[in-house]
Coordinates of N, CA and C in Angstrom, one line a residue:
X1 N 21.1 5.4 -2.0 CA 21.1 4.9 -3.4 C 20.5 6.0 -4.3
X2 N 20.9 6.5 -5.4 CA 20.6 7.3 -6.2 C 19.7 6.6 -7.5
X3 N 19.2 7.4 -8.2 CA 17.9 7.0 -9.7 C 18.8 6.4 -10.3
X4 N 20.5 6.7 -10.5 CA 20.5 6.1 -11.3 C 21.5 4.6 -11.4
X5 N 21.2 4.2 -10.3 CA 21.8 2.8 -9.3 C 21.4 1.7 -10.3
X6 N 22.0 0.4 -10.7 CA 22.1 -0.5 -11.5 C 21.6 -1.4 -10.7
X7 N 20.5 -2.4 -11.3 CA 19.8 -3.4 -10.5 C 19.8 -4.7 -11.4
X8 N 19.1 -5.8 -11.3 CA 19.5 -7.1 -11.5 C 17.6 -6.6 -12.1
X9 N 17.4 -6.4 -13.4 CA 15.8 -6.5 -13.5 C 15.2 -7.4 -13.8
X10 N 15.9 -9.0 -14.1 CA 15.0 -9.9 -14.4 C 14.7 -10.5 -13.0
X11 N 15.9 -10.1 -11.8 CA 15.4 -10.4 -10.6 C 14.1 -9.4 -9.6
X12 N 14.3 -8.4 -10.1 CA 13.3 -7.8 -9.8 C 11.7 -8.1 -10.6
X13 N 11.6 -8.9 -12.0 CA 10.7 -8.7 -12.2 C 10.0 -10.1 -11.8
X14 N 10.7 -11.2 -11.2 CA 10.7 -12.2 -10.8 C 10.2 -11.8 -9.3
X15 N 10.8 -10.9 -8.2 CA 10.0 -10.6 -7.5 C 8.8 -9.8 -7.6
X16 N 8.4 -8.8 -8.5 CA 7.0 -8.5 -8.8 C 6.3 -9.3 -8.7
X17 N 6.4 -10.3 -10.0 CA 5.3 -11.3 -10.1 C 4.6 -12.4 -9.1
X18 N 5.9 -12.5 -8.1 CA 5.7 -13.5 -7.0 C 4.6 -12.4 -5.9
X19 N 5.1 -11.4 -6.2 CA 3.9 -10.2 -5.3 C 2.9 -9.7 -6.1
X20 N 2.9 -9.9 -7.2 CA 1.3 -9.8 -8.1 C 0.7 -11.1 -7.9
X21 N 1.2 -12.4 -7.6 CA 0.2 -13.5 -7.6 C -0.1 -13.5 -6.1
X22 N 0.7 -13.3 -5.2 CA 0.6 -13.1 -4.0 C -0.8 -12.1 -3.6
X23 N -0.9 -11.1 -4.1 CA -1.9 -10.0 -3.6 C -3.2 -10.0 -4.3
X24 N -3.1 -10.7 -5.8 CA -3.9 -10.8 -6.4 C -4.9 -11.8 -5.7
X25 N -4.2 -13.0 -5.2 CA -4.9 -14.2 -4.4 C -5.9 -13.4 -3.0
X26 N -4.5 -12.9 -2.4 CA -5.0 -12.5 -1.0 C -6.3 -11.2 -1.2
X27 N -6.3 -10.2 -2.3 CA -7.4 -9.2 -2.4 C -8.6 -9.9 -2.7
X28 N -8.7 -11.2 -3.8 CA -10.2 -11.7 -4.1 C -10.5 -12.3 -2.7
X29 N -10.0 -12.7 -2.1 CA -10.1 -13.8 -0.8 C -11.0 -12.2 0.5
X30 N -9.2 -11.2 0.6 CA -10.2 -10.1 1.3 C -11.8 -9.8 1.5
X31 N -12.0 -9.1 0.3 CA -12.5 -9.1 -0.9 C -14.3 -9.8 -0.4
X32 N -14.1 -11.3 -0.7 CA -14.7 -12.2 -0.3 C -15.0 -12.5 1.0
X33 N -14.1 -12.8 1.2 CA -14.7 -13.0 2.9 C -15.1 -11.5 4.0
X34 N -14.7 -10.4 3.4 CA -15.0 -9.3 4.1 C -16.6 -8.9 3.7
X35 N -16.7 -9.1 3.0 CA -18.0 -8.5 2.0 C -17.9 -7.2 1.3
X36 N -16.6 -6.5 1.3 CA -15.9 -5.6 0.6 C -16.4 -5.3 -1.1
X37 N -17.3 -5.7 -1.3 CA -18.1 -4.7 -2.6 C -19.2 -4.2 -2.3
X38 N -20.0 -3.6 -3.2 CA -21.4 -3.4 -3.3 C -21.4 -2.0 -3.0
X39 N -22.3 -1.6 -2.0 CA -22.6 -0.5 -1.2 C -22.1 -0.5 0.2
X40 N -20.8 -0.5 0.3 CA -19.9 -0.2 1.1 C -19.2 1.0 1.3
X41 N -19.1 1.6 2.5 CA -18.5 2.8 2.9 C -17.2 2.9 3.7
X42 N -16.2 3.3 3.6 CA -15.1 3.4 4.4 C -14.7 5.1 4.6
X43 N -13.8 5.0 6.1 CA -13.4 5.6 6.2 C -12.1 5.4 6.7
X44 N -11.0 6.5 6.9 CA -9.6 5.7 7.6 C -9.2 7.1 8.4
X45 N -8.1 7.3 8.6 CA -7.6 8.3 10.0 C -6.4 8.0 9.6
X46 N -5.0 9.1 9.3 CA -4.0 8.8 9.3 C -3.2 9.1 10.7
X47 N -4.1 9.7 11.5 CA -3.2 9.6 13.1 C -3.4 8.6 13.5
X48 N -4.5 7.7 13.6 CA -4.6 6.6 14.5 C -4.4 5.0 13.2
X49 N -3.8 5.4 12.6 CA -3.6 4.8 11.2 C -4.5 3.3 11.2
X50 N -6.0 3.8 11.2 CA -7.3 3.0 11.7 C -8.1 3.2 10.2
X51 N -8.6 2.2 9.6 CA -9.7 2.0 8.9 C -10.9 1.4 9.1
X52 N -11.9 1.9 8.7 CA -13.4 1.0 8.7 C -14.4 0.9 7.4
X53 N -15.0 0.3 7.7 CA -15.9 0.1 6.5 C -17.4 -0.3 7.2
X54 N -18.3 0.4 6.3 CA -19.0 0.3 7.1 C -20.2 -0.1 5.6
X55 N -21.9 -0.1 6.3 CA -23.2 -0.9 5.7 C -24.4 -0.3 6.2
X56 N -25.3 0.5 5.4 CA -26.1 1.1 6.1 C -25.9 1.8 7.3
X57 N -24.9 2.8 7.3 CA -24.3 3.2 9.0 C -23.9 2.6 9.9
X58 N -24.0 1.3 9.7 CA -23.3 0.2 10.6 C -21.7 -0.1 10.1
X59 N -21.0 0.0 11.5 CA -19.3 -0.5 11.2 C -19.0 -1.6 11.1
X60 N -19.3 -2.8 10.0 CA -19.0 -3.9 10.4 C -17.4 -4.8 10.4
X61 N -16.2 -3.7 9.8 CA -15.2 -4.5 9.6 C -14.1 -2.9 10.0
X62 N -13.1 -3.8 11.1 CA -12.1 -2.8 11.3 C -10.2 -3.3 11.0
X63 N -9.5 -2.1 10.5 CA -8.4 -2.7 10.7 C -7.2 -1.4 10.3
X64 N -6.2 -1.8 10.8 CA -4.5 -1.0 10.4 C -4.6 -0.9 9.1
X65 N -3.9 0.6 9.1 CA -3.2 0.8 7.2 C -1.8 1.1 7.9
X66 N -1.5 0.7 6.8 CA 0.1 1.4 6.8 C -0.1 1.9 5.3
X67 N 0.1 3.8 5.1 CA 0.4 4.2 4.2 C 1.5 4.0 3.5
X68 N 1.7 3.2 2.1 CA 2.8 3.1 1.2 C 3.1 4.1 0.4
X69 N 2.4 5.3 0.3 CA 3.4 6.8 -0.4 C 1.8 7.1 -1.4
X70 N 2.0 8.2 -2.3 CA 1.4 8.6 -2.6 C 1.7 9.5 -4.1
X71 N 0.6 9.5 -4.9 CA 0.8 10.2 -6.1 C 0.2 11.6 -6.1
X72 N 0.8 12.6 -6.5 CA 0.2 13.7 -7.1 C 0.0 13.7 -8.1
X73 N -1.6 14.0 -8.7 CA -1.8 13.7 -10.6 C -1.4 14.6 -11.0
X74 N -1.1 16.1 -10.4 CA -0.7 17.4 -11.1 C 0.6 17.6 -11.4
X75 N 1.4 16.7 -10.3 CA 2.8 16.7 -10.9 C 2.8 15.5 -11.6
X76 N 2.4 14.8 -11.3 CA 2.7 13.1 -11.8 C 3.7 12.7 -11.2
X77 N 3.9 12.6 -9.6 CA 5.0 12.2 -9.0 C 4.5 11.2 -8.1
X78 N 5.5 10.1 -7.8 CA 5.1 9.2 -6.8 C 5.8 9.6 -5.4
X79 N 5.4 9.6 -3.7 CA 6.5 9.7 -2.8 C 6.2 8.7 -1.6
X80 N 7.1 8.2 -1.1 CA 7.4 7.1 -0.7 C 6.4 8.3 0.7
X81 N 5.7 7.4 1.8 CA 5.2 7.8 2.9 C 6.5 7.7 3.5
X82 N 7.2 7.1 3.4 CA 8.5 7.0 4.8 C 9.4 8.3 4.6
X83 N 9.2 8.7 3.4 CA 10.0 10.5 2.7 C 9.0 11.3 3.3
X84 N 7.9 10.7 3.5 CA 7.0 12.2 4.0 C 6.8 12.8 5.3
X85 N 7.8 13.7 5.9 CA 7.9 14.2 7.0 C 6.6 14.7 8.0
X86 N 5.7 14.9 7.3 CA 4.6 15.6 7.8 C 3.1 14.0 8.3
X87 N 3.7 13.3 8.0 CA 2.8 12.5 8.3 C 2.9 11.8 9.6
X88 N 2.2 11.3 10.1 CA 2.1 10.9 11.7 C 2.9 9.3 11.5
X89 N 3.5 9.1 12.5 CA 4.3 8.2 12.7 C 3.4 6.9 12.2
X90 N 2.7 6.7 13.5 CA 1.7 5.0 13.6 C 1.3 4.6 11.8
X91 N 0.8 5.8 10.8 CA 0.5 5.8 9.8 C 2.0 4.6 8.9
X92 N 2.9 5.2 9.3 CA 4.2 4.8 8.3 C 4.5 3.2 8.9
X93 N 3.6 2.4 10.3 CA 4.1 1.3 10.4 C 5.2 0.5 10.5
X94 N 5.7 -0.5 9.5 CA 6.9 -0.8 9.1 C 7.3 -0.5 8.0
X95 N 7.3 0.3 7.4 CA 7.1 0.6 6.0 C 9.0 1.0 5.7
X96 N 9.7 1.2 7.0 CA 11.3 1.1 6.6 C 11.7 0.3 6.1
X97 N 11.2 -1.4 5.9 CA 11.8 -2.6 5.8 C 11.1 -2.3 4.1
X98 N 10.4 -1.9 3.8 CA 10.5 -1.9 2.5 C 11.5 -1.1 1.7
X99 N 11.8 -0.2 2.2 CA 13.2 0.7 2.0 C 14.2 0.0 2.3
X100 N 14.7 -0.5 3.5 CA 16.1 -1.5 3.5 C 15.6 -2.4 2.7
X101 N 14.5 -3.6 2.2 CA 14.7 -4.4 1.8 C 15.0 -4.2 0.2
X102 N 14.8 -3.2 -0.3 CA 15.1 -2.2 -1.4 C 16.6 -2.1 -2.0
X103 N 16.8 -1.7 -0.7 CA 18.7 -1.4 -0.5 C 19.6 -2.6 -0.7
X104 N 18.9 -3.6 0.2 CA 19.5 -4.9 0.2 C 19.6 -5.8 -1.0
X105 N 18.6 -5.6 -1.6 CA 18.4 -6.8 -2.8 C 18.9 -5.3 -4.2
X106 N 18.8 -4.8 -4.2 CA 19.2 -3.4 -5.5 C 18.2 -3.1 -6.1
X107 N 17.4 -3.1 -5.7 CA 15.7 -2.9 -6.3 C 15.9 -1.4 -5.7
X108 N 16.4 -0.4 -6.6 CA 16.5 1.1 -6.7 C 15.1 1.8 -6.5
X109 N 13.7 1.5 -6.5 CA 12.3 2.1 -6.4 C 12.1 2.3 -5.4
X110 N 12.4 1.3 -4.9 CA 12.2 1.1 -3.3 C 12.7 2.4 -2.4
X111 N 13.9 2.2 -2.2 CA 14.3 3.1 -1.3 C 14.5 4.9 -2.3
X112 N 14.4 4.9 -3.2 CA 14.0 6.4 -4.1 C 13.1 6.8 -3.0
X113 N 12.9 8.4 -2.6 CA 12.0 9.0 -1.8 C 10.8 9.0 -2.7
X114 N 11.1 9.2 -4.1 CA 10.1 9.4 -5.2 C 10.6 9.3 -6.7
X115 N 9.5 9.0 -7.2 CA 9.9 9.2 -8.7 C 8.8 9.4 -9.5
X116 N 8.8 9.9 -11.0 CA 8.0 10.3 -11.9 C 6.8 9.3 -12.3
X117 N 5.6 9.7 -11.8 CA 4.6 8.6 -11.6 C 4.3 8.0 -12.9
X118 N 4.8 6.9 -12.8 CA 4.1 5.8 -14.1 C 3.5 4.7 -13.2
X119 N 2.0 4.6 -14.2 CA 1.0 3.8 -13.3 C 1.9 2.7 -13.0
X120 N 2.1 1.8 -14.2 CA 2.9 0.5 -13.7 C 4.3 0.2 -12.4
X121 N 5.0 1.1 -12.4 CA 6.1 1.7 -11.5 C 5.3 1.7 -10.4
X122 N 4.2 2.6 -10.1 CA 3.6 2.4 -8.8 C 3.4 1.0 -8.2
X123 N 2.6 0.7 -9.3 CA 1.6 -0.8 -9.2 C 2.7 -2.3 -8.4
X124 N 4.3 -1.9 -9.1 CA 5.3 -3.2 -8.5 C 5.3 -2.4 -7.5
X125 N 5.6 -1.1 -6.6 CA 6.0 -1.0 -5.5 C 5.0 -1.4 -4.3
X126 N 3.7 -0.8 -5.4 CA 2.6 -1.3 -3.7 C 3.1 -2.9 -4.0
X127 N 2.6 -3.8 -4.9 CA 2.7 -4.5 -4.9 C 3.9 -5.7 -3.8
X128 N 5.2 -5.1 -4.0 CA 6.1 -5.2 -3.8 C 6.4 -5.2 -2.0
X129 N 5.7 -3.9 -1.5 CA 5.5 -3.5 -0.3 C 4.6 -4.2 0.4
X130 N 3.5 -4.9 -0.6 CA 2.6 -5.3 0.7 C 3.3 -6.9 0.8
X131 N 3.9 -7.3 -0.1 CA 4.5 -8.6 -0.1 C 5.8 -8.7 1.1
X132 N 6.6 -7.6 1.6 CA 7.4 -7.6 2.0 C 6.8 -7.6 3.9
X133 N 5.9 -6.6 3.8 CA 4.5 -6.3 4.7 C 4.3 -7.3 5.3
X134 N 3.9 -8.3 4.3 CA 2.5 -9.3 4.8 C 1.3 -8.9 4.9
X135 N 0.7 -7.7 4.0 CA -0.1 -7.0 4.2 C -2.1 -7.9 4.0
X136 N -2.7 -7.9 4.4 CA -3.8 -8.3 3.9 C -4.3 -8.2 2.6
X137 N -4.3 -7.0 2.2 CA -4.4 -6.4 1.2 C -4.1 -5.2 1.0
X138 N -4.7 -4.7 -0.1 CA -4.3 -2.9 -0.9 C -5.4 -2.2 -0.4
X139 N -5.4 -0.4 -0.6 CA -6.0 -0.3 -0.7 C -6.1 1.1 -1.3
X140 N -6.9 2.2 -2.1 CA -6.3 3.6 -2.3 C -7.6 4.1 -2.1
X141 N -6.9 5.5 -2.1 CA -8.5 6.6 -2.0 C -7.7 7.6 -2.9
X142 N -8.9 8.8 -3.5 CA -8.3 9.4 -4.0 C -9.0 11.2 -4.0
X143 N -8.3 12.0 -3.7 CA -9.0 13.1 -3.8 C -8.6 14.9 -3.2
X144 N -9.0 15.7 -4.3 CA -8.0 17.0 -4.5 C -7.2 16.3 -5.3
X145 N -7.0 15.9 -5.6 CA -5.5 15.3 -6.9 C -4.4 14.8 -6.2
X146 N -5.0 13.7 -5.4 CA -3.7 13.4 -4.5 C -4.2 11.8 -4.3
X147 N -3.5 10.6 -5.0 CA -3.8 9.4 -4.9 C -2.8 8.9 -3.3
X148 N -3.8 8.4 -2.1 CA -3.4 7.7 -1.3 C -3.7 6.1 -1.7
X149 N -1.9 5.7 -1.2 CA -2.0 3.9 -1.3 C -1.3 3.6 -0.4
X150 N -2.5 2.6 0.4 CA -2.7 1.7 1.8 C -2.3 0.2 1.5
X151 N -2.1 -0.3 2.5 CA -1.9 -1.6 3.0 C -2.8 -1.7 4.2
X152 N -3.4 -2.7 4.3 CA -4.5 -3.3 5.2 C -4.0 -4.2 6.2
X153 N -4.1 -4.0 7.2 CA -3.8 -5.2 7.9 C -4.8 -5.2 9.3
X154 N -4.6 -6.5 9.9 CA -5.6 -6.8 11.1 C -6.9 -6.9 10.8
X155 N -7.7 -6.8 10.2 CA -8.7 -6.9 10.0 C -9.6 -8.2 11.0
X156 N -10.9 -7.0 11.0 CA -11.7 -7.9 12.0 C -12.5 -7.1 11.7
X157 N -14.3 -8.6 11.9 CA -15.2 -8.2 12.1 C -15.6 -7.2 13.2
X158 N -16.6 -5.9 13.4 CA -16.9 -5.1 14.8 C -18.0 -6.2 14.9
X159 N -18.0 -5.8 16.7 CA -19.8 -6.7 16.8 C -20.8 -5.5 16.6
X160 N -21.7 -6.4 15.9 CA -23.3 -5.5 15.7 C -23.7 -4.4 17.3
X161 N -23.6 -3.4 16.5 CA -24.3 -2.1 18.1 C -25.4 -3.0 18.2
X162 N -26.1 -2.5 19.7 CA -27.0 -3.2 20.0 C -28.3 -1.8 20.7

């Protein structure tokens, strides 16, 4: 499918919103029941495509990312992680079915390798992707001028070291 593919956009924007109220519900809940504010530390691994968070040097919550693609602020470009050859497999997950499910319904973002980063534009695809996912939640980091965006899944409490 090419940029400039013809889509159905009141049906697409009917699917966003069913994935904005979707993620919005599931991130406060995360969020909440993780204890995911305050003075919280994470870190993640894109080989073993593993995150943690941790509390006073203690790890108390572990789980899967699947990377959903990424921005460069310098170019202002978005690229789909499934376009990104250089990244480790386990990282990319299921992240195809967001690309076929793209293809299938005519929702042209989706399966684009990339396009010209507009926050909003980003915001339906994660969006979009973790709904397709089933993701727990979102999540980004950002640094050197390079925004990474996650999807969470599995999450579990570690037990307290002893």
């Amino acid at each position: 499918m090419d940029n400039g593919s013809q889509h159905d956009h009141s049906d697409w924007e009917e699917v966003v919103h069913a994935a904005r109220e979707r993620a919005r519900d599931r991130q406060a809940l995360m969020v909440e029941r993780f204890g995911l504010s305050g003075d919280v530390r994470y870190d993640w691994s894109l080989d073993d495509a593993r995150i943690s968070w941790s509390r006073d040097g203690e790890v108390f919550l572990t789980g899967r990312i699947t990377l959903i693609g990424s921005v460069s602020l310098a170019r202002r470009t978005w690229l789909w992680a499934w376009a990104n050859d250089s990244l480790p497999r386990a990282v990319l997950g299921d992240l195809e079915r967001v690309r076929r499910f793209g293809e299938e319904n005519g929702y042209p973002v989706l399966p684009w390798p990339g396009f010209d980063h507009h926050p909003e534009l980003v915001a339906e695809a994660r969006l979009v992707a973790a709904s397709v996912l089933d993701a727990e939640g979102l999540w980004a980091d950002e640094s050197d001028g390079v925004q990474l965006h996650f999807l969470l899944h599995d999450l579990a409490f570690s037990a307290p070291a002893r």
